[in-house]
Amino acid sequence: MATTWFITGTSSGFGRLLTERLLARGDRVAATLRRPEALDDLRAEHGDRLWTARLDVTDTERVHRVVDDAFAALGTVDVVVNNAGHGVFASVEEAADEQIRRVIDTNLLGSIHVVRAALPHLRAQGHGRIIQVSTAGGQTTYPNFGYYHASKWGIEGFCETVAQEIAPFGIGLTIVEPGATPTGFGGSLDTAPVMPEYEDTPAGEVRRALANGAFPLPNDAEKIAAAMIDLADSPKPPLRLPLGVDTYADVHAALTARLSEHESHREIAHSVAST
């Protein structure tokens, strides 16, 4: 039986790959993006199995309208994929206020509003899954990505809460965490004028690595898209799914260090108890 998907950010990267693969296997896709004409080739090939709508997820009112329209047009949506994203590559001092707002509005608030718009429909139909695209940077950090991390750590906390709340309704939620992958995302990162004070700091080192191609991209985008599709087909999907050799290693190291530090404070934590 064909599955129906609602996916944000489908003009390129994982969103485009997912849309192509799903249509090729016979599924229906509600694809949203800022320029719907970017999918004209897929519409010509797959006809009414591809439903498209113009959407910038920072437009909260339109998010709710487009989600409502998709469910009305398709009757049911089995999987909602929050994929639209934006990145700012700058130290915390370098980024402009407008850049900070855009990354938070897209990655955090945009994703939140897609979930909020979809939930009434998913509850009414009594089933569904939400896949939230995060990153290794949703649990660990790298210099120059502070505002991106703020958005991804925020959406992971939100989704972990939502997963508990919606489980009784037969709705599942999984956070997928792709690692560094050649999808074009790095080339689309928003940047800011460089402050010379940061040249000889970790922020400067990462900036130079990205500029000279030394920043590794060890993962395969096609394989990650396939793993996301397999996830939706899984009878027992996890809350989080690392998708990348770097994701696994970096998140493992971050969690191990955090747990070690946490355990070192056991005595003082217990010392402030009221009894």
mmCIF file of C-alpha atoms in Angstrom:
data_model
loop_
_atom_site.group_PDB
_atom_site.id
_atom_site.type_symbol
_atom_site.label_atom_id
_atom_site.label_comp_id
_atom_site.label_asym_id
_atom_site.label_seq_id
_atom_site.Cartn_x
_atom_site.Cartn_y
_atom_site.Cartn_z
ATOM 1 C CA MET A 1 0.000 0.000 0.000
ATOM 2 C CA ALA A 2 1.324 3.459 -0.923
ATOM 3 C CA THR A 3 2.383 5.780 1.878
ATOM 4 C CA THR A 4 1.607 9.496 1.844
ATOM 5 C CA TRP A 5 4.317 11.916 2.949
ATOM 6 C CA PHE A 6 4.421 15.629 3.783
ATOM 7 C CA ILE A 7 7.958 17.020 3.437
ATOM 8 C CA THR A 8 9.302 20.532 3.909
ATOM 9 C CA GLY A 9 12.354 21.919 2.128
ATOM 10 C CA THR A 10 12.161 19.723 -0.976
ATOM 11 C CA SER A 11 14.017 21.864 -3.518
ATOM 12 C CA SER A 12 17.403 20.294 -2.758
ATOM 13 C CA GLY A 13 19.374 18.093 -0.388
ATOM 14 C CA PHE A 14 17.634 15.404 1.628
ATOM 15 C CA GLY A 15 14.188 16.833 0.854
ATOM 16 C CA ARG A 16 14.681 16.461 -2.886
ATOM 17 C CA LEU A 17 16.262 13.010 -2.537
ATOM 18 C CA LEU A 18 13.412 11.771 -0.370
ATOM 19 C CA THR A 19 10.830 13.103 -2.801
ATOM 20 C CA GLU A 20 12.510 11.416 -5.773
ATOM 21 C CA ARG A 21 12.885 8.063 -4.032
ATOM 22 C CA LEU A 22 9.363 8.015 -2.633
ATOM 23 C CA LEU A 23 7.724 8.870 -5.928
ATOM 24 C CA ALA A 24 9.849 6.243 -7.681
ATOM 25 C CA ARG A 25 8.574 3.544 -5.329
ATOM 26 C CA GLY A 26 4.934 4.572 -5.839
ATOM 27 C CA ASP A 27 4.240 6.719 -2.760
ATOM 28 C CA ARG A 28 2.425 10.055 -2.708
ATOM 29 C CA VAL A 29 4.301 13.179 -1.623
ATOM 30 C CA ALA A 30 3.094 16.575 -0.484
ATOM 31 C CA ALA A 31 6.248 18.565 -1.184
ATOM 32 C CA THR A 32 6.640 22.095 0.113
ATOM 33 C CA LEU A 33 9.324 24.551 -0.859
ATOM 34 C CA ARG A 34 9.824 28.237 -1.514
ATOM 35 C CA ARG A 35 9.940 27.719 -5.317
ATOM 36 C CA PRO A 36 7.490 24.990 -6.406
ATOM 37 C CA GLU A 37 8.679 25.247 -10.024
ATOM 38 C CA ALA A 38 11.879 23.519 -8.901
ATOM 39 C CA LEU A 39 9.893 20.265 -8.897
ATOM 40 C CA ASP A 40 8.299 20.683 -12.334
ATOM 41 C CA ASP A 41 10.335 17.776 -13.691
ATOM 42 C CA LEU A 42 9.029 15.416 -11.012
ATOM 43 C CA ARG A 43 5.458 16.635 -11.483
ATOM 44 C CA ALA A 44 5.679 15.948 -15.213
ATOM 45 C CA GLU A 45 6.902 12.424 -14.514
ATOM 46 C CA HIS A 46 4.678 11.436 -11.587
ATOM 47 C CA GLY A 47 1.499 13.450 -12.068
ATOM 48 C CA ASP A 48 -0.958 13.726 -9.212
ATOM 49 C CA ARG A 49 1.131 11.587 -6.862
ATOM 50 C CA LEU A 50 3.125 14.801 -6.305
ATOM 51 C CA TRP A 51 1.270 17.632 -4.576
ATOM 52 C CA THR A 52 3.243 20.842 -4.166
ATOM 53 C CA ALA A 53 2.803 24.094 -2.314
ATOM 54 C CA ARG A 54 4.852 27.228 -1.867
ATOM 55 C CA LEU A 55 6.032 27.447 1.729
ATOM 56 C CA ASP A 56 8.574 29.335 3.758
ATOM 57 C CA VAL A 57 8.329 27.776 7.211
ATOM 58 C CA THR A 58 9.090 31.126 8.847
ATOM 59 C CA ASP A 59 5.576 32.218 7.773
ATOM 60 C CA THR A 60 3.571 30.720 10.638
ATOM 61 C CA GLU A 61 0.122 31.523 9.236
ATOM 62 C CA ARG A 62 0.979 29.937 5.901
ATOM 63 C CA VAL A 63 2.443 26.845 7.586
ATOM 64 C CA HIS A 64 -0.927 26.090 9.148
ATOM 65 C CA ARG A 65 -2.801 26.828 5.910
ATOM 66 C CA VAL A 66 -0.540 24.639 3.758
ATOM 67 C CA VAL A 67 -0.646 21.726 6.198
ATOM 68 C CA ASP A 68 -4.452 21.948 6.330
ATOM 69 C CA ASP A 69 -4.611 22.087 2.519
ATOM 70 C CA ALA A 70 -2.347 19.040 2.170
ATOM 71 C CA PHE A 71 -4.468 16.883 4.463
ATOM 72 C CA ALA A 72 -7.639 18.100 2.742
ATOM 73 C CA ALA A 73 -6.275 17.340 -0.727
ATOM 74 C CA LEU A 74 -4.733 13.973 0.080
ATOM 75 C CA GLY A 75 -7.186 12.681 2.667
ATOM 76 C CA THR A 76 -4.470 11.305 4.924
ATOM 77 C CA VAL A 77 -0.785 11.885 5.566
ATOM 78 C CA ASP A 78 1.176 9.014 7.068
ATOM 79 C CA VAL A 79 4.578 10.641 7.566
ATOM 80 C CA VAL A 80 5.472 14.287 8.204
ATOM 81 C CA VAL A 81 9.124 15.154 7.569
ATOM 82 C CA ASN A 82 10.432 18.409 9.027
ATOM 83 C CA ASN A 83 13.408 18.905 6.735
ATOM 84 C CA ALA A 84 13.573 22.629 5.891
ATOM 85 C CA GLY A 85 16.644 24.171 7.450
ATOM 86 C CA HIS A 86 19.019 27.104 7.421
ATOM 87 C CA GLY A 87 22.584 27.468 8.671
ATOM 88 C CA VAL A 88 24.635 30.392 9.942
ATOM 89 C CA PHE A 89 28.418 29.950 9.943
ATOM 90 C CA ALA A 90 29.927 32.629 12.171
ATOM 91 C CA SER A 91 31.225 33.106 15.688
ATOM 92 C CA VAL A 92 28.676 34.359 18.189
ATOM 93 C CA GLU A 93 30.022 37.928 17.934
ATOM 94 C CA GLU A 94 30.144 38.006 14.156
ATOM 95 C CA ALA A 95 26.563 37.066 13.299
ATOM 96 C CA ALA A 96 24.017 39.840 12.723
ATOM 97 C CA ASP A 97 20.706 39.974 14.572
ATOM 98 C CA GLU A 98 18.804 39.256 11.339
ATOM 99 C CA GLN A 99 20.909 36.132 10.714
ATOM 100 C CA ILE A 100 20.237 34.866 14.228
ATOM 101 C CA ARG A 101 16.497 35.392 13.854
ATOM 102 C CA ARG A 102 16.399 33.588 10.512
ATOM 103 C CA VAL A 103 18.122 30.421 11.745
ATOM 104 C CA ILE A 104 15.935 30.270 14.868
ATOM 105 C CA ASP A 105 12.761 31.085 12.918
ATOM 106 C CA THR A 106 13.501 28.378 10.336
ATOM 107 C CA ASN A 107 15.029 25.491 12.260
ATOM 108 C CA LEU A 108 13.287 25.860 15.603
ATOM 109 C CA LEU A 109 10.065 27.857 15.294
ATOM 110 C CA GLY A 110 9.348 26.703 11.736
ATOM 111 C CA SER A 111 9.656 23.049 12.738
ATOM 112 C CA ILE A 112 7.565 23.625 15.855
ATOM 113 C CA HIS A 113 4.737 25.151 13.853
ATOM 114 C CA VAL A 114 4.734 22.339 11.283
ATOM 115 C CA VAL A 115 4.335 19.839 14.131
ATOM 116 C CA ARG A 116 1.599 21.918 15.783
ATOM 117 C CA ALA A 117 -0.267 22.250 12.477
ATOM 118 C CA ALA A 118 -0.055 18.521 11.722
ATOM 119 C CA LEU A 119 -0.979 17.102 15.124
ATOM 120 C CA PRO A 120 -4.747 17.745 15.028
ATOM 121 C CA HIS A 121 -4.933 15.904 11.700
ATOM 122 C CA LEU A 122 -2.709 13.021 12.850
ATOM 123 C CA ARG A 123 -4.768 12.605 16.025
ATOM 124 C CA ALA A 124 -8.011 12.625 14.048
ATOM 125 C CA GLN A 125 -6.824 9.871 11.702
ATOM 126 C CA GLY A 126 -5.431 7.856 14.625
ATOM 127 C CA HIS A 127 -1.967 7.207 13.229
ATOM 128 C CA GLY A 128 1.091 8.863 11.759
ATOM 129 C CA ARG A 129 4.773 9.503 12.163
ATOM 130 C CA ILE A 130 6.857 12.622 12.423
ATOM 131 C CA ILE A 131 10.489 12.616 11.306
ATOM 132 C CA GLN A 132 12.430 15.626 12.518
ATOM 133 C CA VAL A 133 15.662 16.213 10.638
ATOM 134 C CA SER A 134 18.283 17.425 13.075
ATOM 135 C CA THR A 135 22.034 16.839 12.924
ATOM 136 C CA ALA A 136 25.004 15.686 14.957
ATOM 137 C CA GLY A 137 24.929 19.315 16.068
ATOM 138 C CA GLY A 138 21.713 18.628 17.929
ATOM 139 C CA GLN A 139 23.709 16.906 20.663
ATOM 140 C CA THR A 140 27.277 18.154 20.222
ATOM 141 C CA THR A 141 28.881 21.426 19.147
ATOM 142 C CA TYR A 142 31.436 22.871 16.733
ATOM 143 C CA PRO A 143 32.917 26.399 16.623
ATOM 144 C CA ASN A 144 31.132 28.878 14.339
ATOM 145 C CA PHE A 145 27.832 26.991 14.531
ATOM 146 C CA GLY A 146 26.549 28.405 17.832
ATOM 147 C CA TYR A 147 23.234 29.707 16.514
ATOM 148 C CA TYR A 148 22.666 26.614 14.400
ATOM 149 C CA HIS A 149 23.261 24.528 17.531
ATOM 150 C CA ALA A 150 20.839 26.709 19.500
ATOM 151 C CA SER A 151 18.120 25.888 16.974
ATOM 152 C CA LYS A 152 18.916 22.166 16.751
ATOM 153 C CA TRP A 153 19.364 21.565 20.482
ATOM 154 C CA GLY A 154 16.088 23.436 20.950
ATOM 155 C CA ILE A 155 14.132 21.389 18.421
ATOM 156 C CA GLU A 156 15.498 18.127 19.844
ATOM 157 C CA GLY A 157 14.272 19.068 23.324
ATOM 158 C CA PHE A 158 10.903 20.047 21.905
ATOM 159 C CA CYS A 159 10.590 16.801 19.944
ATOM 160 C CA GLU A 160 11.579 14.627 22.889
ATOM 161 C CA THR A 161 8.731 16.219 24.836
ATOM 162 C CA VAL A 162 6.259 15.881 21.964
ATOM 163 C CA ALA A 163 7.110 12.194 21.516
ATOM 164 C CA GLN A 164 5.942 11.493 25.063
ATOM 165 C CA GLU A 165 2.746 13.498 24.641
ATOM 166 C CA ILE A 166 1.588 11.979 21.344
ATOM 167 C CA ALA A 167 2.439 8.319 21.928
ATOM 168 C CA PRO A 168 -1.018 7.592 23.407
ATOM 169 C CA PHE A 169 -2.590 8.722 20.112
ATOM 170 C CA GLY A 170 -0.674 6.188 18.030
ATOM 171 C CA ILE A 171 1.665 8.831 16.633
ATOM 172 C CA GLY A 172 5.418 8.248 16.625
ATOM 173 C CA LEU A 173 8.278 10.722 16.381
ATOM 174 C CA THR A 174 11.922 10.170 15.501
ATOM 175 C CA ILE A 175 14.761 12.687 15.399
ATOM 176 C CA VAL A 176 17.243 11.810 12.662
ATOM 177 C CA GLU A 177 20.757 13.190 12.982
ATOM 178 C CA PRO A 178 22.651 13.214 9.670
ATOM 179 C CA GLY A 179 26.343 13.953 9.826
ATOM 180 C CA ALA A 180 28.374 16.053 7.405
ATOM 181 C CA THR A 181 27.219 15.072 3.918
ATOM 182 C CA PRO A 182 27.819 16.587 0.455
ATOM 183 C CA THR A 183 24.296 17.917 -0.147
ATOM 184 C CA GLY A 184 25.187 21.529 -0.914
ATOM 185 C CA PHE A 185 24.240 22.660 2.591
ATOM 186 C CA GLY A 186 27.782 23.874 3.330
ATOM 187 C CA GLY A 187 27.785 26.083 0.264
ATOM 188 C CA SER A 188 24.488 27.670 1.281
ATOM 189 C CA LEU A 189 25.589 28.592 4.795
ATOM 190 C CA ASP A 190 24.985 32.208 5.739
ATOM 191 C CA THR A 191 28.236 33.937 6.747
ATOM 192 C CA ALA A 192 29.279 37.203 8.343
ATOM 193 C CA PRO A 193 32.284 39.530 8.160
ATOM 194 C CA VAL A 194 35.206 37.912 9.948
ATOM 195 C CA MET A 195 36.538 39.505 13.124
ATOM 196 C CA PRO A 196 40.363 39.289 13.222
ATOM 197 C CA GLU A 197 40.209 38.592 16.960
ATOM 198 C CA TYR A 198 38.910 35.102 16.162
ATOM 199 C CA GLU A 199 41.529 34.144 13.553
ATOM 200 C CA ASP A 200 43.766 32.316 16.005
ATOM 201 C CA THR A 201 40.963 30.572 17.885
ATOM 202 C CA PRO A 202 39.058 27.318 17.231
ATOM 203 C CA ALA A 203 36.540 29.405 15.258
ATOM 204 C CA GLY A 204 39.292 30.480 12.873
ATOM 205 C CA GLU A 205 40.592 26.932 12.520
ATOM 206 C CA VAL A 206 37.184 25.575 11.535
ATOM 207 C CA ARG A 207 36.641 28.464 9.115
ATOM 208 C CA ARG A 208 39.913 27.715 7.332
ATOM 209 C CA ALA A 209 39.156 23.993 7.206
ATOM 210 C CA LEU A 210 35.804 24.658 5.548
ATOM 211 C CA ALA A 211 37.352 27.122 3.103
ATOM 212 C CA ASN A 212 40.189 24.860 1.948
ATOM 213 C CA GLY A 213 38.126 21.673 1.724
ATOM 214 C CA ALA A 214 39.726 20.001 4.747
ATOM 215 C CA PHE A 215 36.396 19.721 6.571
ATOM 216 C CA PRO A 216 35.413 16.055 6.072
ATOM 217 C CA LEU A 217 32.118 15.026 4.456
ATOM 218 C CA PRO A 218 32.199 11.271 5.091
ATOM 219 C CA ASN A 219 28.581 10.309 4.473
ATOM 220 C CA ASP A 220 26.467 9.334 1.451
ATOM 221 C CA ALA A 221 23.334 11.432 0.936
ATOM 222 C CA GLU A 222 21.512 8.700 -0.994
ATOM 223 C CA LYS A 223 22.102 6.193 1.791
ATOM 224 C CA ILE A 224 20.867 8.660 4.408
ATOM 225 C CA ALA A 225 17.662 9.264 2.426
ATOM 226 C CA ALA A 226 17.162 5.505 2.131
ATOM 227 C CA ALA A 227 17.655 5.092 5.892
ATOM 228 C CA MET A 228 14.990 7.740 6.568
ATOM 229 C CA ILE A 229 12.530 5.854 4.374
ATOM 230 C CA ASP A 230 13.370 2.571 6.089
ATOM 231 C CA LEU A 231 12.792 4.320 9.415
ATOM 232 C CA ALA A 232 9.232 5.198 8.451
ATOM 233 C CA ASP A 233 8.620 1.567 7.517
ATOM 234 C CA SER A 234 10.029 0.259 10.813
ATOM 235 C CA PRO A 235 7.484 -1.150 13.297
ATOM 236 C CA LYS A 236 9.507 0.138 16.283
ATOM 237 C CA PRO A 237 11.311 3.334 15.320
ATOM 238 C CA PRO A 238 13.694 4.894 17.864
ATOM 239 C CA LEU A 239 13.433 8.361 19.356
ATOM 240 C CA ARG A 240 16.812 9.310 17.849
ATOM 241 C CA LEU A 241 18.669 7.823 14.907
ATOM 242 C CA PRO A 242 22.294 8.836 14.195
ATOM 243 C CA LEU A 243 22.988 8.779 10.456
ATOM 244 C CA GLY A 244 26.682 9.278 9.909
ATOM 245 C CA VAL A 245 30.017 7.933 10.987
ATOM 246 C CA ASP A 246 30.873 11.388 12.342
ATOM 247 C CA THR A 247 27.505 11.687 14.073
ATOM 248 C CA TYR A 248 28.018 8.424 15.887
ATOM 249 C CA ALA A 249 31.577 9.229 16.966
ATOM 250 C CA ASP A 250 31.036 12.893 17.879
ATOM 251 C CA VAL A 251 27.778 12.386 19.752
ATOM 252 C CA HIS A 252 29.211 9.358 21.578
ATOM 253 C CA ALA A 253 32.209 11.439 22.694
ATOM 254 C CA ALA A 254 29.999 14.347 23.763
ATOM 255 C CA LEU A 255 27.600 12.161 25.750
ATOM 256 C CA THR A 256 30.462 10.281 27.414
ATOM 257 C CA ALA A 257 32.170 13.511 28.478
ATOM 258 C CA ARG A 258 28.875 14.982 29.690
ATOM 259 C CA LEU A 259 28.040 11.900 31.740
ATOM 260 C CA SER A 260 31.525 11.846 33.266
ATOM 261 C CA GLU A 261 31.239 15.477 34.306
ATOM 262 C CA HIS A 262 27.706 14.897 35.570
ATOM 263 C CA GLU A 263 28.796 11.983 37.738
ATOM 264 C CA SER A 264 31.661 14.032 39.187
ATOM 265 C CA HIS A 265 29.096 16.416 40.686
ATOM 266 C CA ARG A 266 26.998 13.759 42.427
ATOM 267 C CA GLU A 267 28.113 14.721 45.922
ATOM 268 C CA ILE A 268 27.417 18.427 45.577
ATOM 269 C CA ALA A 269 24.131 17.757 43.781
ATOM 270 C CA HIS A 270 22.925 15.659 46.711
ATOM 271 C CA SER A 271 24.294 18.143 49.257
ATOM 272 C CA VAL A 272 21.627 20.726 48.508
ATOM 273 C CA ALA A 273 18.681 18.410 49.245
ATOM 274 C CA SER A 274 16.211 19.823 51.776
ATOM 275 C CA THR A 275 16.302 16.675 53.918
#
